[in-house]
GROMACS .gro file of C-alpha atoms in nm:
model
  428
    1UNK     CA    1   0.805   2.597   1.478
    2UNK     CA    2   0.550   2.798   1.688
    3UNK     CA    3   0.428   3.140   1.511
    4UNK     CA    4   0.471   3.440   1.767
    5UNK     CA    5   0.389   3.709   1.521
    6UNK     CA    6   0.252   3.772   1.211
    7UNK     CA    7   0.416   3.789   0.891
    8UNK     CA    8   0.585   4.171   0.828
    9UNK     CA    9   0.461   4.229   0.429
   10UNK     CA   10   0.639   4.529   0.231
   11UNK     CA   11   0.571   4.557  -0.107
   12UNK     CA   12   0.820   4.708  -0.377
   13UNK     CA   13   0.665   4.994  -0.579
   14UNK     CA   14   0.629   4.853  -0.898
   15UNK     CA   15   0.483   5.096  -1.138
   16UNK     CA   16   0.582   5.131  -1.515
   17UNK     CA   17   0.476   5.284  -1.863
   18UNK     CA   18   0.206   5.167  -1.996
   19UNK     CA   19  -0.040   5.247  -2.328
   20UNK     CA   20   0.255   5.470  -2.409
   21UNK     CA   21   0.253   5.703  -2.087
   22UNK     CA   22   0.589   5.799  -2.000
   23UNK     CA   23   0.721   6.064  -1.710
   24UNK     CA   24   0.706   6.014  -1.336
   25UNK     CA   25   0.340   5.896  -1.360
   26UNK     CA   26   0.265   6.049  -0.978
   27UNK     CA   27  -0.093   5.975  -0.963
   28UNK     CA   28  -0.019   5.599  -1.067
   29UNK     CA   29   0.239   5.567  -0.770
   30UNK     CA   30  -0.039   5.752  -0.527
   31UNK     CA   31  -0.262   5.533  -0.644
   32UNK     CA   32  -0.050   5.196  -0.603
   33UNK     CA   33   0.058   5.299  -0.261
   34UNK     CA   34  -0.314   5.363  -0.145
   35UNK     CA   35  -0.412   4.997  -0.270
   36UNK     CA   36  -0.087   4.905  -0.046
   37UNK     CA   37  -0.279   5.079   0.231
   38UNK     CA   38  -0.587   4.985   0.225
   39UNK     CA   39  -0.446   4.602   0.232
   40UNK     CA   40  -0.288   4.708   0.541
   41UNK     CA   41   0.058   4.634   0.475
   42UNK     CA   42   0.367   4.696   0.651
   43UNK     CA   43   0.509   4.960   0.378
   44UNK     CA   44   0.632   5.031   0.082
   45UNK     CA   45   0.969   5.012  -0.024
   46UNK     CA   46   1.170   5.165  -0.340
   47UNK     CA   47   1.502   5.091  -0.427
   48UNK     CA   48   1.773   5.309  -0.557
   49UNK     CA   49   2.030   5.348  -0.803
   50UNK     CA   50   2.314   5.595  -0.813
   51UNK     CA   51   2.408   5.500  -1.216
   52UNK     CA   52   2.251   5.517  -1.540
   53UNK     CA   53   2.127   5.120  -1.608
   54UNK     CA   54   2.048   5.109  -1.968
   55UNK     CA   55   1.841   4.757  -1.869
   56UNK     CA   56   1.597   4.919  -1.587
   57UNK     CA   57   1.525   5.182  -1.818
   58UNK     CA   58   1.415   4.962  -2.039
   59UNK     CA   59   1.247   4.714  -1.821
   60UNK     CA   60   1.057   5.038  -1.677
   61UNK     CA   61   0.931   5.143  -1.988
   62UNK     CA   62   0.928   5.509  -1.975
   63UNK     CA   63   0.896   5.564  -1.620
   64UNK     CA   64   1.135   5.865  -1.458
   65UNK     CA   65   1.289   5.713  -1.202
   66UNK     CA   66   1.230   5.912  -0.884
   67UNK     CA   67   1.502   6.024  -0.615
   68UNK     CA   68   1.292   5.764  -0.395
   69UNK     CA   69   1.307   6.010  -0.061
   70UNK     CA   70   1.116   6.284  -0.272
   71UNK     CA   71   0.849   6.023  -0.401
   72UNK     CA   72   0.794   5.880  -0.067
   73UNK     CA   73   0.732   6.286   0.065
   74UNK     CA   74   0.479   6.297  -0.225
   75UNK     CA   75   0.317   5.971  -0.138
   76UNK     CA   76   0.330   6.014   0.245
   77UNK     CA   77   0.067   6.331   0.180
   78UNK     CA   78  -0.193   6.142  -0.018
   79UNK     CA   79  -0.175   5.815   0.282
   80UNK     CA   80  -0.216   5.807   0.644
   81UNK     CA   81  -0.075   5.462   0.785
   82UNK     CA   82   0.141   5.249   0.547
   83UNK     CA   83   0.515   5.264   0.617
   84UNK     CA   84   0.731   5.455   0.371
   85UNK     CA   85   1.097   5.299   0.311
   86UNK     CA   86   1.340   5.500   0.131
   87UNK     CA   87   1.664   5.452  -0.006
   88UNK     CA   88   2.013   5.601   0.058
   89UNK     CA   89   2.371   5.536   0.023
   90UNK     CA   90   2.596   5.568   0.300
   91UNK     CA   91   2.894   5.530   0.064
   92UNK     CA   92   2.814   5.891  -0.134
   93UNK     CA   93   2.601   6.056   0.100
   94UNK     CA   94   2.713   6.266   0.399
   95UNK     CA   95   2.525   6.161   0.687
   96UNK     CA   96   2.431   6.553   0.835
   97UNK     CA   97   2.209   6.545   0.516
   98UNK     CA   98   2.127   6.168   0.599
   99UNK     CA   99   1.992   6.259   0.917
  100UNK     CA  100   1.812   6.600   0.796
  101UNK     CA  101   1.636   6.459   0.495
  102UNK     CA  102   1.510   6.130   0.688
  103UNK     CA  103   1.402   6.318   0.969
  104UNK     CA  104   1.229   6.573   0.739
  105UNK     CA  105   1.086   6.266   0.561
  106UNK     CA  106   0.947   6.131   0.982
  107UNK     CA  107   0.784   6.462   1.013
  108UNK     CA  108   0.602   6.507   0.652
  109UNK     CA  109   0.466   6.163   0.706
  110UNK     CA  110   0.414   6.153   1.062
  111UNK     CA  111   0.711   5.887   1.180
  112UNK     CA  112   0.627   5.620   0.894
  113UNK     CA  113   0.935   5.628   0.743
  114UNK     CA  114   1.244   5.345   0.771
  115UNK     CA  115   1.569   5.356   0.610
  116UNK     CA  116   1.734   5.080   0.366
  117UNK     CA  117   2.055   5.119   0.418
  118UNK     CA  118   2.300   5.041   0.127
  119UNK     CA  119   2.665   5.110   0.082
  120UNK     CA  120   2.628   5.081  -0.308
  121UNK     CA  121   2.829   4.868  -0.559
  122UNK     CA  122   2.874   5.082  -0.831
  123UNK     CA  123   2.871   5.457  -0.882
  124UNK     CA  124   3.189   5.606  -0.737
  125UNK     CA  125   3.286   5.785  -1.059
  126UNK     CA  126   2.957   5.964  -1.010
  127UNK     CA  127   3.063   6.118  -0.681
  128UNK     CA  128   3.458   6.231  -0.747
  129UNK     CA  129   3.611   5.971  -0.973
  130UNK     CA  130   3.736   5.809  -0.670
  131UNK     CA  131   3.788   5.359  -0.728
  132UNK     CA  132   3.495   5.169  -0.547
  133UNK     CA  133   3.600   5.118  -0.207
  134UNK     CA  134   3.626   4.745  -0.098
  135UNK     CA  135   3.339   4.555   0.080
  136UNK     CA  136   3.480   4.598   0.435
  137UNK     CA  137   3.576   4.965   0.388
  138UNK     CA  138   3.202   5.038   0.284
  139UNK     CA  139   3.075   4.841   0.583
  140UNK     CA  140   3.312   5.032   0.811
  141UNK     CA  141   3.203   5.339   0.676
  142UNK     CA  142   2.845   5.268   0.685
  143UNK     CA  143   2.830   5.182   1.060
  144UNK     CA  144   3.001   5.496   1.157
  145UNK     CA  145   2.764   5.694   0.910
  146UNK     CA  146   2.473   5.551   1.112
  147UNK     CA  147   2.617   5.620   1.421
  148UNK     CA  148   2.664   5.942   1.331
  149UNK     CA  149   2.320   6.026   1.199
  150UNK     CA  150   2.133   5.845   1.520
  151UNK     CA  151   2.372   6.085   1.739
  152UNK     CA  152   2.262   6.332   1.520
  153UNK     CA  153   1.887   6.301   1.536
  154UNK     CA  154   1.923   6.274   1.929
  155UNK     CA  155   2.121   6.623   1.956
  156UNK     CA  156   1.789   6.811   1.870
  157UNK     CA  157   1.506   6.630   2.035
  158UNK     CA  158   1.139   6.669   2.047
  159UNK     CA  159   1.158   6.808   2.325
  160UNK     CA  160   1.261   7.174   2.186
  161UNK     CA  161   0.917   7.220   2.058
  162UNK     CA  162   0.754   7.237   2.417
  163UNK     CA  163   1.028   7.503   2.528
  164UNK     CA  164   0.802   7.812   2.401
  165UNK     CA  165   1.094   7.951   2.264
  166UNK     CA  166   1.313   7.964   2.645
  167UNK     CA  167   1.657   7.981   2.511
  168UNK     CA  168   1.791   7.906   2.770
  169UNK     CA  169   1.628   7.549   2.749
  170UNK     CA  170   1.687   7.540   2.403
  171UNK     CA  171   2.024   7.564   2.453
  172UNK     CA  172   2.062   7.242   2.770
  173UNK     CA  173   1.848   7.048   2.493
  174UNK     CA  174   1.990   7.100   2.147
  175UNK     CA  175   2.363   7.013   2.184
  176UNK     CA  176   2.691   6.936   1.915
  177UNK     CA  177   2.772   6.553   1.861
  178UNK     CA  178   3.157   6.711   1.805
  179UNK     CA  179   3.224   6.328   1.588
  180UNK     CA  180   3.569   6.284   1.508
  181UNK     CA  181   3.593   5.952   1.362
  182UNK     CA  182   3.808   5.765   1.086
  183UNK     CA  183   3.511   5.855   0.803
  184UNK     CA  184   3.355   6.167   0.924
  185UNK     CA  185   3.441   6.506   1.114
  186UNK     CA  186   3.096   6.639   1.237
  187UNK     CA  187   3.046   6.900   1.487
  188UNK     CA  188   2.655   6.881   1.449
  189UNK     CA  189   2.375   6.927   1.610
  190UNK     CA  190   2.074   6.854   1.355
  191UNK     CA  191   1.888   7.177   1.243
  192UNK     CA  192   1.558   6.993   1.301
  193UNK     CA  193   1.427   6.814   1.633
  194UNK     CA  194   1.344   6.432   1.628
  195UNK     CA  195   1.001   6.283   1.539
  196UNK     CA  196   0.817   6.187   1.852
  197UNK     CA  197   0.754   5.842   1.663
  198UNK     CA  198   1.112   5.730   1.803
  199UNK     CA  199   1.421   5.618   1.614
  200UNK     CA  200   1.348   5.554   1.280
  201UNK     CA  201   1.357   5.164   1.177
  202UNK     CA  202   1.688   5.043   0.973
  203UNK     CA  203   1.645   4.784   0.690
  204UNK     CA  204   1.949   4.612   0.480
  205UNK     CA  205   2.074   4.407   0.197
  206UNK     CA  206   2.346   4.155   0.141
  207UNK     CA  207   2.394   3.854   0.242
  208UNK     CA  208   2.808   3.834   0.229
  209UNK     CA  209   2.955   3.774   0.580
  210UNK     CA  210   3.053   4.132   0.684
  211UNK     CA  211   2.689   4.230   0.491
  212UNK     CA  212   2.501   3.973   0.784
  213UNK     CA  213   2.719   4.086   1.092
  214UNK     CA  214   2.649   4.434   0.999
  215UNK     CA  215   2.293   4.337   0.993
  216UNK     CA  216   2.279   4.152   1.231
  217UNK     CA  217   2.444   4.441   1.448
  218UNK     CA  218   2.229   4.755   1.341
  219UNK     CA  219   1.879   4.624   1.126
  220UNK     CA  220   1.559   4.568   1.204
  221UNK     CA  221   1.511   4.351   0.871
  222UNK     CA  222   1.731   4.244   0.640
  223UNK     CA  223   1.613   4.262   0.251
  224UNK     CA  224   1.738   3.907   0.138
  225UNK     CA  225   1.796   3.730  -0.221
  226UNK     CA  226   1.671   3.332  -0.065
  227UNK     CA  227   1.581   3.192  -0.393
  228UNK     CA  228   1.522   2.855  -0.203
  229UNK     CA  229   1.441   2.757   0.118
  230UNK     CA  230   1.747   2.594   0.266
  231UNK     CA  231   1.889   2.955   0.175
  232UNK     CA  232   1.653   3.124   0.378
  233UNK     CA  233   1.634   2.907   0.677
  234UNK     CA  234   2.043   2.913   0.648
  235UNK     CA  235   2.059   3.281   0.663
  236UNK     CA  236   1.789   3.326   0.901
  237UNK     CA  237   1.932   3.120   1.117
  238UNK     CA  238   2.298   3.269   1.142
  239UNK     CA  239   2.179   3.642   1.144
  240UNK     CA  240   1.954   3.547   1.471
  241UNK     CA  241   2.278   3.354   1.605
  242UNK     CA  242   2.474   3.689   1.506
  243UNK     CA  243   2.232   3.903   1.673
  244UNK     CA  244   2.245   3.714   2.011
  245UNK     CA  245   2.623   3.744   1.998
  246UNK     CA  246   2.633   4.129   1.956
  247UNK     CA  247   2.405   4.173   2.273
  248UNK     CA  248   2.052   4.201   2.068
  249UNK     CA  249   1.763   3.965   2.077
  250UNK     CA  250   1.728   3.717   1.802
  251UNK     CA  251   1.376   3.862   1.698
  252UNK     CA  252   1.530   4.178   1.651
  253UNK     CA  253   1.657   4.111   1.316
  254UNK     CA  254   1.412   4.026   1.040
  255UNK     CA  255   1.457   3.785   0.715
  256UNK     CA  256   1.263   3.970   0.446
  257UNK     CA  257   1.332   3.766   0.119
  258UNK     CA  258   1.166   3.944  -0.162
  259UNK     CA  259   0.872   3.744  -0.315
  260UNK     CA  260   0.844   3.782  -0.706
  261UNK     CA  261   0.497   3.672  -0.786
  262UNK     CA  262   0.293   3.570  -1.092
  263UNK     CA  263  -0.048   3.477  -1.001
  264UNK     CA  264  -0.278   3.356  -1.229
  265UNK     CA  265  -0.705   3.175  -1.227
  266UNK     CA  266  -0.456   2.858  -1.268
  267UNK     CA  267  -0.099   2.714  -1.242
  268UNK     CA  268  -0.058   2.739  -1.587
  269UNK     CA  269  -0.196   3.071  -1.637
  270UNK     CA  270   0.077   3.200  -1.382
  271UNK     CA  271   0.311   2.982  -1.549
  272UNK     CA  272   0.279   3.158  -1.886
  273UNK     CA  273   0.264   3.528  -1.713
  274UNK     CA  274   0.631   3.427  -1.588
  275UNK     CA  275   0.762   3.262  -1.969
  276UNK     CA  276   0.643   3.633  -2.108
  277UNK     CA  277   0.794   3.838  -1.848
  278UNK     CA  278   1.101   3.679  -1.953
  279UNK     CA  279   1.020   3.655  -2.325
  280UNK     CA  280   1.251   3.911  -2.396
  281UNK     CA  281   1.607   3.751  -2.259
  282UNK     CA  282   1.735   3.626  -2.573
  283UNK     CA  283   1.977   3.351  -2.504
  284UNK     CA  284   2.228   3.561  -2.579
  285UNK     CA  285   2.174   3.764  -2.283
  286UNK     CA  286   2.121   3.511  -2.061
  287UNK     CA  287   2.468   3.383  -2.148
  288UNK     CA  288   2.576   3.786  -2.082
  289UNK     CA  289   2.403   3.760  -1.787
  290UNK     CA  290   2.609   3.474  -1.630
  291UNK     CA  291   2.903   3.610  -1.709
  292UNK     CA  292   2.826   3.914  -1.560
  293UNK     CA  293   2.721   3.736  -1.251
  294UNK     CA  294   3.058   3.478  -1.181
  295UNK     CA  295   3.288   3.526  -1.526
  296UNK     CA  296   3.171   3.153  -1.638
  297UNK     CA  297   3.162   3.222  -1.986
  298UNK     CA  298   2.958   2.886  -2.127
  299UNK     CA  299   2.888   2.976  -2.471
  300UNK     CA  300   3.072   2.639  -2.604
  301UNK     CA  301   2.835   2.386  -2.449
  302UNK     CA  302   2.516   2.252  -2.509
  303UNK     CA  303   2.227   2.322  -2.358
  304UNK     CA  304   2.195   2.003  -2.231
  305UNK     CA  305   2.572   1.991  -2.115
  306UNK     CA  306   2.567   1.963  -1.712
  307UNK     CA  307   2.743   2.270  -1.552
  308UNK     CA  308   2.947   2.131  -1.226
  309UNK     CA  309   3.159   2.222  -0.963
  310UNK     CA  310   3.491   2.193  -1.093
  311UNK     CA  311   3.409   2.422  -1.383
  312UNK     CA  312   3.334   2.712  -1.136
  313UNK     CA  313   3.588   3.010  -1.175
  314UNK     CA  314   3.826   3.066  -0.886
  315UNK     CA  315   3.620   3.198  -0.619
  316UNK     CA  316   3.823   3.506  -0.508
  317UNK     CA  317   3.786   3.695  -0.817
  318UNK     CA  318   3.648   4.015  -0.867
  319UNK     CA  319   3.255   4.025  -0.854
  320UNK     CA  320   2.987   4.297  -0.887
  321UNK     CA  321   2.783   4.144  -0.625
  322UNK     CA  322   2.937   3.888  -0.400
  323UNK     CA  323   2.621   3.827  -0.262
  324UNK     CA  324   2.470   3.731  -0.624
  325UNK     CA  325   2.770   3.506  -0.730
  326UNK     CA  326   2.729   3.341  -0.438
  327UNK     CA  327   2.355   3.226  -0.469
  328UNK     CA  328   2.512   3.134  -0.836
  329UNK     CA  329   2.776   2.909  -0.758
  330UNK     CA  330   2.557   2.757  -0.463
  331UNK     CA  331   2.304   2.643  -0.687
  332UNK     CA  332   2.583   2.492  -0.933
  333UNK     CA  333   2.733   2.293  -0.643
  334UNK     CA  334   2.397   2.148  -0.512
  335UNK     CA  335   2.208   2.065  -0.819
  336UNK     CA  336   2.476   2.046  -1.083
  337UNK     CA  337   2.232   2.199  -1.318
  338UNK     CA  338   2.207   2.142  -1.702
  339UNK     CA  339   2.347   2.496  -1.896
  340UNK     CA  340   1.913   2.542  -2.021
  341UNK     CA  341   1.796   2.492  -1.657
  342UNK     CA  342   2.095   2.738  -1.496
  343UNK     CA  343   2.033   3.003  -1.728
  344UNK     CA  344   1.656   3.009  -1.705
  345UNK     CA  345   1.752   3.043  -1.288
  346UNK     CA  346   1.619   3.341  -1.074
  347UNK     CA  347   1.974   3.365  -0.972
  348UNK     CA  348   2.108   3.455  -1.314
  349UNK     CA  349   1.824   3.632  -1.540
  350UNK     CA  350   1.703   3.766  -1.198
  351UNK     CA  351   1.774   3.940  -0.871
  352UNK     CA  352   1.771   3.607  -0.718
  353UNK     CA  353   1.388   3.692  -0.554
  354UNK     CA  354   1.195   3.383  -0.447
  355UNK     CA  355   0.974   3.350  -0.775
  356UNK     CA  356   0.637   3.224  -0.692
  357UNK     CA  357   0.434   3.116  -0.960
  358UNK     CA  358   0.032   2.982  -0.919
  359UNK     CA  359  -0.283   3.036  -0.790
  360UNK     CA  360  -0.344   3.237  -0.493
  361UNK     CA  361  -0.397   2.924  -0.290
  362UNK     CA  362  -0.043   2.827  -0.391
  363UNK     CA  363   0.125   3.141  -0.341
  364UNK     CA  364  -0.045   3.102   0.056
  365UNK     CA  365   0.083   2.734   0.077
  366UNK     CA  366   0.429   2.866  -0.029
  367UNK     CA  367   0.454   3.182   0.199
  368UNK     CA  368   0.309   2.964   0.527
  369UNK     CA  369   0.551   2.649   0.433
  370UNK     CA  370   0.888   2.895   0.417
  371UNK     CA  371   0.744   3.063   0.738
  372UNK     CA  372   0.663   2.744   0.953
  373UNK     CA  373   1.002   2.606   0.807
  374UNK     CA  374   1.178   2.928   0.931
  375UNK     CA  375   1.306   3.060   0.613
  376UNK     CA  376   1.177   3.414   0.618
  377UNK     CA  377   0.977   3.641   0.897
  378UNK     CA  378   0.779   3.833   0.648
  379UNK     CA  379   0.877   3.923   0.245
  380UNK     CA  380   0.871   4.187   0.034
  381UNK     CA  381   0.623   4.144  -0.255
  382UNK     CA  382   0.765   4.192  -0.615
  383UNK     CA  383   0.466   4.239  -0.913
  384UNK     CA  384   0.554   4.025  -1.193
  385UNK     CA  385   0.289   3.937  -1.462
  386UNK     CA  386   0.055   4.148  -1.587
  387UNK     CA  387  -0.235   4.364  -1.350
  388UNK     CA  388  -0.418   4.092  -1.320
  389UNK     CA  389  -0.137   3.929  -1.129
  390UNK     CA  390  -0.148   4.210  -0.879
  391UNK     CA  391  -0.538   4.214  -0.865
  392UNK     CA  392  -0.522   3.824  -0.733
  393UNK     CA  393  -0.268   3.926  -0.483
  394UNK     CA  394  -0.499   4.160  -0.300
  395UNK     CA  395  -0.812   3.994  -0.381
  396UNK     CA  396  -0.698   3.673  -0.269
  397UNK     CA  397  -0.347   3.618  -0.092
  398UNK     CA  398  -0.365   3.898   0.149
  399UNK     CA  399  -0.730   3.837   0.246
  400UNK     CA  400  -0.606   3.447   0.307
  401UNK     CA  401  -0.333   3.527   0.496
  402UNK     CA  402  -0.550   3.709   0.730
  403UNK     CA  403  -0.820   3.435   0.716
  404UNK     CA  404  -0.530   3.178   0.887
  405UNK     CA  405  -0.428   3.429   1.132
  406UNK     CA  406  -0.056   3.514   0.958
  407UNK     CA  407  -0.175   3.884   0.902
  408UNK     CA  408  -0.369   4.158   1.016
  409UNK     CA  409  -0.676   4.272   0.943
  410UNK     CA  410  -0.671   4.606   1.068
  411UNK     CA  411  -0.373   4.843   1.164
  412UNK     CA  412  -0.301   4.899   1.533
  413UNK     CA  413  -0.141   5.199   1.509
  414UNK     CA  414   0.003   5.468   1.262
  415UNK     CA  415   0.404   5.421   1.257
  416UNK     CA  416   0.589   5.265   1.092
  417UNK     CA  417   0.794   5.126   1.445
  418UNK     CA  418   0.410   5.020   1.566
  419UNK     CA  419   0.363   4.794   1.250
  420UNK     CA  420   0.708   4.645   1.294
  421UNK     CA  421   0.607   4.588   1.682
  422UNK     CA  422   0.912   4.795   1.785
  423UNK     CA  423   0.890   5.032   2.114
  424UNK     CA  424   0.729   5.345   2.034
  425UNK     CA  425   0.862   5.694   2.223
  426UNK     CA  426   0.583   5.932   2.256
  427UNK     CA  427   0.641   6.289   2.429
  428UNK     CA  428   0.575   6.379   2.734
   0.00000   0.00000   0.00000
């Protein structure tokens, strides 16, 4: 495989209670997302979550968790370059505010902002008591929701702010979208002009069939759960094929897997920062956790029982994630794994990340092997382990990556579109 590009690095804001601190801890996040910077990665990311999870708050230990659009505003005024990507669900929220608070979002942090796009699992009885939609439905309404809000960001454009106040021009420029579609009536236009930076980037998760096609159709990157690498190169793979089929280029869709790290002086250092992350998953929820996953309840076997194919429950039934089952009953199928080895799996006491565990020599060996194998374009990194963990992974893996050529040194521009290498629209 010959490397056109280097890798596109994201990193998940990971901060969390500690020495009994508890609130939104502001100056922590600043803090984390300036270390971010000054490593010159791509951008941060923060995910989002429209219900109460008793489990993240505990795994967060204290830590308010943030509408992620307002914590990116408050982050994009203490950095200058690093990409900010927010959060919002195209299943609950109406795309006129979509488009307003994104575009607000562009202009506090001076076009560095992209969207993850999801259309949310859960969380319907938050927003009317209405039953979760079904997969497709959700797709169908997201891809109307973002064509709505890109029509909507182009019905005021940057233009307006060079009229000197002419009405008259105002009025040829800023014009109604007048959308009547099957999801959404809007007459528009935006009550803000557009960013100068261009069209702000689109990112996405899932990796169920309609979840890749609509990918494939409207992302720049795709968030991914590749917990090996025959996953990733798989998926890669098919969402370039998918791309070249809907008219785009196959480079214009990204595999981002995300890269849960535990970095350590030695293997077994990094080994043992992973066994006490997990030190709290008491058997029984691991078992819970299965269940939750596929509905393979497996409390009456031994641990060293092997878990096959034929004991998998019928695959059409109702799942929280599709996507997760999936990885689940792949892994079951290939490696017909013992019940101890499947429930100590990424897949199941995990969000299915890649886990890399090691030194920071190893973690570079594993990112460049899944790259030159084509099983990811870039990744976002996950913290694990304690701060030390973190320390070695700007200390030692970026500076490495940059050392073999796979990452930059230096930014070459400001947006979040330049770091991605997408076109950038400047005004006139």
């Amino acid at each position: 495989m010959t490397m056109r590009r280097h890798l596109i690095i994201g990193m998940h804001i990971a901060v969390h209670g500690n020495h009994g601190k508890k609130g939104a801890l502001l100056d922590e996040h600043i803090a984390f997302a300036q270390r971010a910077e000054a490593a010159k990665l791509d951008f941060l990311f923060k995910a989002d979550y429209l219900v109460a999870h008793p489990e993240l708050m505990a795994k967060t230990k204290g830590t308010v968790g943030l509408d992620p659009s307002f914590l990116m505003a408050t982050v994009a005024r203490e950095t200058k370059q690093i990409g900010l990507v927010t959060t919002i669900s195209t299943s609950f929220i109406p795309p006129y505010l979509i488009a307003r608070q994104l575009q607000s979002l562009n202009w506090i942090s001076e076009g560095r902002v992209g969207w993850n796009i999801v259309t949310s699992i859960d969380g319907a009885n938050n927003f009317g008591n209405e039953p979760m939609a079904s997969s497709e439905e959700r797709y169908a309404k997201a891809a109307e929701c973002i064509e709505v809000v890109k029509q909507l960001w182009h019905s005021h454009p940057y233009e307006v702010l060079e009229t000197n106040g002419n009405l008259e021009k105002i009025n040829e420029l800023v014009k109604p979208i007048e959308h009547e579609g099957e999801f959404f009536h809007i007459n528009g236009p935006l009550n803000l002009p557009m960013h100068p930076a261009g069209d702000i980037p689109f990112f996405q998760a899932g990796a169920s069939d309609v979840g890749r096609q609509f990918a494939a159709t409207v992302s720049n990157a795709i968030f991914a759960a590749t917990p090996a690498m025959e996953v990733g190169v798989e998926m890669r793979n098919d969402l370039r094929k998918r791309a070249v089929e809907v008219g785009r280029s196959a480079d214009d869709i990204r595999l981002l897997p995300g890269l849960y790290f535990f970095i350590g002086d030695t293997y077994e250092e990094a080994l043992e920062m992973y066994r006490q992350a997990h030190a709290h998953l008491t058997l029984e929820r691991r078992y819970s956790a299965l269940e939750s996953v596929i509905g393979m309840d497996i409390r009456h076997l031994a641990l060293q029982d092997q878990i096959t194919a034929d004991m998998l429950p019928p695959k059409d039934q109702k799942v929280r994630s599709k996507t997760h089952a999936d990885l689940v009953r792949r892994y079951i199928i290939d490696n017909e794994p013992t019940v101890e080895v499947l429930l100590a799996r990424p897949e199941v006491i995990g969000s299915a990340h890649l886990v890399a565990i090691g030194t920071p020599q190893d973690i570079v060996n594993q990112i460049i092997t899944f790259y030159e194998e084509g099983a990811l374009d870039g990744f976002i990194a996950v913290p694990g382990g304690p701060p030390k963990s973190l320390d070695l992974f700007f200390s030692d893996v970026i500076p490495m990556l940059v050392e073999r050529g796979l990452f930059r040194a230096e930014y070459e521009g400001s947006t979040l579109r330049s770091h991605l290498g997408l076109d950038v629209l400047l005004p006139n």
